[in-house]
Amino acid sequence: MFRIKSFLLCSFLFTATTMLGQSNAIRQQLSQQYTTTEAISQINALTQKEGMLHKELLKFKKNNRSLKTEFVDGTNYYQAQRLEQNKVIYFKTNNEVSRKVSGVEQLISSDNPVFNQLLGQQMLVGIIDGDLVFNRHIEFEKSGSSKVQLRESWDTAIPEDPKEFAVLERRRSHATHVAGTIVAQGLDVKAKGIAPEAEAISYRWSNDMTKLAQLAQQGVLISNHSYGIAAVDNEKKPLLSPEFFGAYTIDAVHMDKIAYLYPYVQPVVAAGNDKIYADLVNPTKQGMDLLLGHANAKNAIVVAAVGVDDTGKLVETNFSSPGPTNDFRIKPDIAAIGENVYSSIYQYHNPNGQIEKTNLYASLSGTSMATPSVSGILLLWQQWALTHKQFPYKAATLKGLVVASAEYLPNQTGPNARIGWGLINAWNGVQLLEAAENEKAFIREDHLTNGQSHTFKVQLTEEVNRLSFTICWTDVEGPYSKLNFVEGNTSKYLVNDLDIRVYRNGETFFPWRLTNSFVHAEAVKGDNSVDNLERIDLDFPEKGTYEVVVSHKNKLVHSVQDYSLLIHSDTYSGVRVEHTLVDKNIQEMVAWPIPTTDVLHLEIPAPFVFTSLEATIHNSNGRLIQTIPIIASHRQNVSVSSLAAGMYFLQVRGGNEKYQIKFIKK
C-alpha cells in the first residue's frame, strides 16, 4: 500500500500562486500520498505486463502478415492492442442538449452563487483516447496557450496515403470532440463544455492502464475513457467470440487494481456501441450482454447513451451496449446524452495544404459522446468539494453521488442492465451536497475492519416521496483466469462484500439487485452479493426513526474496507442522522494488518487530518527505531520492510494524546 510523505500544512493551504491554485496543491498532496515503493512497484509490473502483451501481438503479426493493425469505419477508429485468449483485441473509439438534459444549465442559471459559479475553475481531467487532442482548436485557447496539455509528442507528419490520412483524421477528431464536450470554453455556444473553465491532460491509449496510473499519481481525480474493445471490424465481421461479452477481462482487472491503489481517481468508461450488432456477435442473448473489457470493471463508472426523440422525450438509443456482466452486476452504471452531441473536431481539409483548421465542429453520436458529459459533471462536484471542504471526495463517494442523484427515464422504476440507474443529473448532485453540508442529508466516508458493523439512527422529519440510502466502495481487483471466459461461468468477482440494511418497526428493507438472467434481468430487492454499490429506496416513507446498518460478509481482504454512505430524500431535506463517531479522539486510530510483513496501515481520525502528529516505532527493549511525521493525511502507510522479524511498538502522539499498539513483523 502507499506510504504517505509529509509536507508543510501551510504549503498545502497557500499555494494559490501556482497554475491551478489550491486545486494544484491538493493534487500535489495526493501525488505525495501515492509516491511509494509499493505503488511504483505495482505500476512497473503493470507496464511490464502491457509491454509483454504488445510483444506477443508483434510476434503474432509477424506470423500473420494479413493482420490489420489499424483501420477506420465511419466515425470510428480501430487499433490492435494485444492478444487475449488467442484473440486479437482491438480498441475502438466508441452539447447544448447535453448541458440542458444533464442539469448543468440549471446550475448555471440558478440565482444561487454556489451553484452558478461551478464552471470547472482550477479543475483538471485526464483524457485517454485513440490519439492526442488537437489542442490548438480555438475552444481550448487560454491566455495565448492551450488549456489542454499534451503528455506525448504531437506527430506533425501528414500521411500521403488517403487511407492512412483518414485514420489520422478520425482518431484525432474523436479525441478533440471528447475534450470539447468536457472543457470547451463556448466560443460557439452550442459546443460549450460541461466544465468550460477546466483544463485537460491528453494521452494516447497505448499502454492505457499505465497512463491511468500516471494520471492518478499526478493527483488527477477524473479520467475519461471514450473507447473500448471492438466487437466487429470495419467489414462488420465479428472479432470476438461470445464468451468475451460480460467477462472480467484483463482490462477490467487492471482498472480495478489501479482504482483500489489510488482511491481518489475515478475512471469514467464508455459502455460501447454494439447493440446494433447484437444478433451477429452474441446471438443467444437477445440484444443483451454486450459489455467488453474495462466496461466490466467494478470500480469504473460505465456510461450508456440516451437520446431525445421528436417529442422531447428521453429514450434509450439503438446502439448503446447493455449488460449485465457475467456475475449479474448492474452495468452500465449511468446514462447521459449520446446522440447528436455537438463539439469541437479535428479536420485537415487539404492534406497537401499548409495548416490544420482550428475552428471546426460536428455532431457525433455514441457512448463516447455520453461519457465526457459524466466526466465533466464529476469535475463540477469535486470543485464543490474543494471549495466547501478543502479536500476532494474519494472516488467511491463520487460514484455513490452519481447513483444517488440520478433521474429515472420515463417508465423506469429501478435500475436495469441497459442504462443502469438512469440519467446523470448535475443539479440533483449539487443539491445533495448542499443538503448534506446543511445537515438536511448525509454523506460520510468511513471504513470497516474485520468483524465491524456501523449503525446510524436516521430521523425523517418531513413527508417525502422517497428516502434513499446508498453505499459504495472501491473494491479490491478480482481474480483473472481462463475461467473468466467460460460461457455460462457466473463466478462472483466482488472481493469485499459489504451490505446495507434499513430497519423500522420490525421490518427490514433490502437494496436493489438484478435477477440472474442475461435476457430478462429484472430489478428486485434482496441481498446483493455482486455489486460494490448498493442502494435502498423507500417509497412514501413514514416520518420517524430508521436504523441503518453497514456490515460485511466473510473476512475482509487487507483487513479493512473504505466505504461511502449517502442518505437523502427526494426533496433533499428532512433527513437528520444521529451517530456517535463525530468526536473521535486519537485513541480511535486503527492499525492493520497485525502481524505484518512490509507495511502497517494507519487510519487517521478526521479531526486529526490537518494536525501535526508524530509516529514512532520502538523495539521490544524500548529503543527508538523509526520516526514518521504525519501531516494532512487521512491514511498513513508505514513501511516496516527493513525491520528484522520480531515484536515492536508503534506510538502516535498528537497534543496530549497518545495511541500505542504492539505489532509483530514477520
mmCIF file of N, CA and C in Angstrom, residues 216-262:
data_model
loop_
_atom_site.group_PDB
_atom_site.id
_atom_site.type_symbol
_atom_site.label_atom_id
_atom_site.label_comp_id
_atom_site.label_asym_id
_atom_site.label_seq_id
_atom_site.Cartn_x
_atom_site.Cartn_y
_atom_site.Cartn_z
ATOM 1 N N ALA A 216 -3.297 9.231 -12.005
ATOM 2 C CA ALA A 216 -3.602 9.131 -10.576
ATOM 3 C C ALA A 216 -2.429 9.612 -9.735
ATOM 4 N N GLN A 217 -1.209 9.227 -10.140
ATOM 5 C CA GLN A 217 -0.022 9.648 -9.394
ATOM 6 C C GLN A 217 0.159 11.164 -9.422
ATOM 7 N N GLN A 218 -0.374 11.812 -10.464
ATOM 8 C CA GLN A 218 -0.303 13.270 -10.559
ATOM 9 C C GLN A 218 -1.430 13.950 -9.779
ATOM 10 N N GLY A 219 -2.278 13.159 -9.126
ATOM 11 C CA GLY A 219 -3.368 13.731 -8.348
ATOM 12 C C GLY A 219 -4.589 14.084 -9.157
ATOM 13 N N VAL A 220 -4.653 13.643 -10.425
ATOM 14 C CA VAL A 220 -5.845 13.883 -11.243
ATOM 15 C C VAL A 220 -6.992 13.045 -10.680
ATOM 16 N N LEU A 221 -8.177 13.636 -10.608
ATOM 17 C CA LEU A 221 -9.306 12.988 -9.944
ATOM 18 C C LEU A 221 -10.223 12.240 -10.903
ATOM 19 N N ILE A 222 -10.308 12.678 -12.169
ATOM 20 C CA ILE A 222 -11.234 12.091 -13.137
ATOM 21 C C ILE A 222 -10.464 11.723 -14.398
ATOM 22 N N SER A 223 -10.663 10.495 -14.896
ATOM 23 C CA SER A 223 -10.078 10.097 -16.179
ATOM 24 C C SER A 223 -11.191 9.639 -17.106
ATOM 25 N N ASN A 224 -11.154 10.101 -18.350
ATOM 26 C CA ASN A 224 -12.192 9.790 -19.341
ATOM 27 C C ASN A 224 -11.672 8.767 -20.343
ATOM 28 N N HIS A 225 -12.463 7.719 -20.557
ATOM 29 C CA HIS A 225 -12.083 6.623 -21.457
ATOM 30 C C HIS A 225 -13.224 6.377 -22.439
ATOM 31 N N SER A 226 -13.266 7.175 -23.507
ATOM 32 C CA SER A 226 -14.324 7.048 -24.519
ATOM 33 C C SER A 226 -13.905 6.064 -25.608
ATOM 34 N N TYR A 227 -13.551 4.870 -25.198
ATOM 35 C CA TYR A 227 -13.141 3.826 -26.128
ATOM 36 C C TYR A 227 -13.328 2.489 -25.436
ATOM 37 N N GLY A 228 -13.181 1.438 -26.200
ATOM 38 C CA GLY A 228 -13.300 0.106 -25.624
ATOM 39 C C GLY A 228 -12.880 -0.931 -26.637
ATOM 40 N N ILE A 229 -13.106 -2.184 -26.315
ATOM 41 C CA ILE A 229 -12.733 -3.279 -27.207
ATOM 42 C C ILE A 229 -13.762 -3.388 -28.330
ATOM 43 N N ALA A 230 -13.279 -3.545 -29.549
ATOM 44 C CA ALA A 230 -14.163 -3.652 -30.710
ATOM 45 C C ALA A 230 -14.748 -5.056 -30.818
ATOM 46 N N ALA A 231 -16.045 -5.121 -31.137
ATOM 47 C CA ALA A 231 -16.723 -6.409 -31.322
ATOM 48 C C ALA A 231 -16.732 -6.845 -32.777
ATOM 49 N N VAL A 232 -16.747 -5.864 -33.710
ATOM 50 C CA VAL A 232 -16.736 -6.168 -35.142
ATOM 51 C C VAL A 232 -15.705 -5.280 -35.813
ATOM 52 N N ASP A 233 -15.263 -5.686 -37.009
ATOM 53 C CA ASP A 233 -14.315 -4.861 -37.745
ATOM 54 C C ASP A 233 -15.069 -3.948 -38.711
ATOM 55 N N ASN A 234 -14.324 -3.269 -39.587
ATOM 56 C CA ASN A 234 -14.963 -2.320 -40.496
ATOM 57 C C ASN A 234 -15.742 -2.994 -41.611
ATOM 58 N N GLU A 235 -15.656 -4.316 -41.699
ATOM 59 C CA GLU A 235 -16.471 -5.071 -42.654
ATOM 60 C C GLU A 235 -17.627 -5.775 -41.952
ATOM 61 N N LYS A 236 -17.853 -5.392 -40.700
ATOM 62 C CA LYS A 236 -18.935 -5.946 -39.874
ATOM 63 C C LYS A 236 -18.761 -7.440 -39.610
ATOM 64 N N LYS A 237 -17.529 -7.886 -39.552
ATOM 65 C CA LYS A 237 -17.235 -9.275 -39.200
ATOM 66 C C LYS A 237 -16.874 -9.339 -37.716
ATOM 67 N N PRO A 238 -17.399 -10.335 -36.983
ATOM 68 C CA PRO A 238 -17.089 -10.436 -35.552
ATOM 69 C C PRO A 238 -15.597 -10.615 -35.307
ATOM 70 N N LEU A 239 -15.095 -9.903 -34.332
ATOM 71 C CA LEU A 239 -13.696 -10.014 -33.931
ATOM 72 C C LEU A 239 -13.515 -10.918 -32.719
ATOM 73 N N LEU A 240 -14.599 -11.168 -31.984
ATOM 74 C CA LEU A 240 -14.523 -11.917 -30.734
ATOM 75 C C LEU A 240 -15.635 -12.945 -30.667
ATOM 76 N N SER A 241 -15.399 -13.973 -29.880
ATOM 77 C CA SER A 241 -16.432 -14.978 -29.632
ATOM 78 C C SER A 241 -17.296 -14.536 -28.448
ATOM 79 N N PRO A 242 -18.493 -15.108 -28.297
ATOM 80 C CA PRO A 242 -19.447 -14.623 -27.287
ATOM 81 C C PRO A 242 -18.937 -14.636 -25.855
ATOM 82 N N GLU A 243 -17.976 -15.519 -25.525
ATOM 83 C CA GLU A 243 -17.558 -15.598 -24.120
ATOM 84 C C GLU A 243 -16.833 -14.341 -23.635
ATOM 85 N N PHE A 244 -16.420 -13.456 -24.552
ATOM 86 C CA PHE A 244 -15.771 -12.212 -24.135
ATOM 87 C C PHE A 244 -16.766 -11.208 -23.555
ATOM 88 N N PHE A 245 -18.036 -11.311 -23.951
ATOM 89 C CA PHE A 245 -19.019 -10.320 -23.521
ATOM 90 C C PHE A 245 -19.407 -10.545 -22.062
ATOM 91 N N GLY A 246 -19.315 -9.490 -21.281
ATOM 92 C CA GLY A 246 -19.626 -9.582 -19.853
ATOM 93 C C GLY A 246 -18.522 -10.182 -19.015
ATOM 94 N N ALA A 247 -17.410 -10.582 -19.648
ATOM 95 C CA ALA A 247 -16.331 -11.269 -18.936
ATOM 96 C C ALA A 247 -15.439 -10.277 -18.192
ATOM 97 N N TYR A 248 -14.895 -10.743 -17.103
ATOM 98 C CA TYR A 248 -13.972 -9.949 -16.288
ATOM 99 C C TYR A 248 -12.574 -10.131 -16.871
ATOM 100 N N THR A 249 -12.264 -9.339 -17.911
ATOM 101 C CA THR A 249 -11.032 -9.492 -18.668
ATOM 102 C C THR A 249 -9.873 -8.764 -17.994
ATOM 103 N N ILE A 250 -8.700 -8.874 -18.618
ATOM 104 C CA ILE A 250 -7.502 -8.271 -18.037
ATOM 105 C C ILE A 250 -7.636 -6.754 -17.926
ATOM 106 N N ASP A 251 -8.347 -6.119 -18.894
ATOM 107 C CA ASP A 251 -8.584 -4.676 -18.813
ATOM 108 C C ASP A 251 -9.347 -4.317 -17.543
ATOM 109 N N ALA A 252 -10.405 -5.080 -17.262
ATOM 110 C CA ALA A 252 -11.224 -4.809 -16.079
ATOM 111 C C ALA A 252 -10.424 -5.028 -14.798
ATOM 112 N N VAL A 253 -9.640 -6.102 -14.770
ATOM 113 C CA VAL A 253 -8.818 -6.390 -13.592
ATOM 114 C C VAL A 253 -7.836 -5.248 -13.332
ATOM 115 N N HIS A 254 -7.141 -4.812 -14.386
ATOM 116 C CA HIS A 254 -6.146 -3.754 -14.219
ATOM 117 C C HIS A 254 -6.788 -2.435 -13.791
ATOM 118 N N MET A 255 -7.940 -2.101 -14.376
ATOM 119 C CA MET A 255 -8.601 -0.850 -13.992
ATOM 120 C C MET A 255 -9.035 -0.897 -12.533
ATOM 121 N N ASP A 256 -9.577 -2.039 -12.101
ATOM 122 C CA ASP A 256 -9.971 -2.171 -10.696
ATOM 123 C C ASP A 256 -8.762 -2.085 -9.771
ATOM 124 N N LYS A 257 -7.656 -2.656 -10.199
ATOM 125 C CA LYS A 257 -6.436 -2.626 -9.374
ATOM 126 C C LYS A 257 -5.949 -1.195 -9.187
ATOM 127 N N ILE A 258 -5.910 -0.438 -10.277
ATOM 128 C CA ILE A 258 -5.435 0.944 -10.191
ATOM 129 C C ILE A 258 -6.374 1.783 -9.334
ATOM 130 N N ALA A 259 -7.682 1.589 -9.526
ATOM 131 C CA ALA A 259 -8.651 2.352 -8.732
ATOM 132 C C ALA A 259 -8.503 2.046 -7.248
ATOM 133 N N TYR A 260 -8.214 0.792 -6.913
ATOM 134 C CA TYR A 260 -8.031 0.442 -5.499
ATOM 135 C C TYR A 260 -6.730 1.037 -4.954
ATOM 136 N N LEU A 261 -5.678 1.018 -5.765
ATOM 137 C CA LEU A 261 -4.400 1.589 -5.335
ATOM 138 C C LEU A 261 -4.490 3.102 -5.156
ATOM 139 N N TYR A 262 -5.314 3.759 -5.987
ATOM 140 C CA TYR A 262 -5.430 5.221 -5.989
ATOM 141 C C TYR A 262 -6.894 5.598 -5.752
#
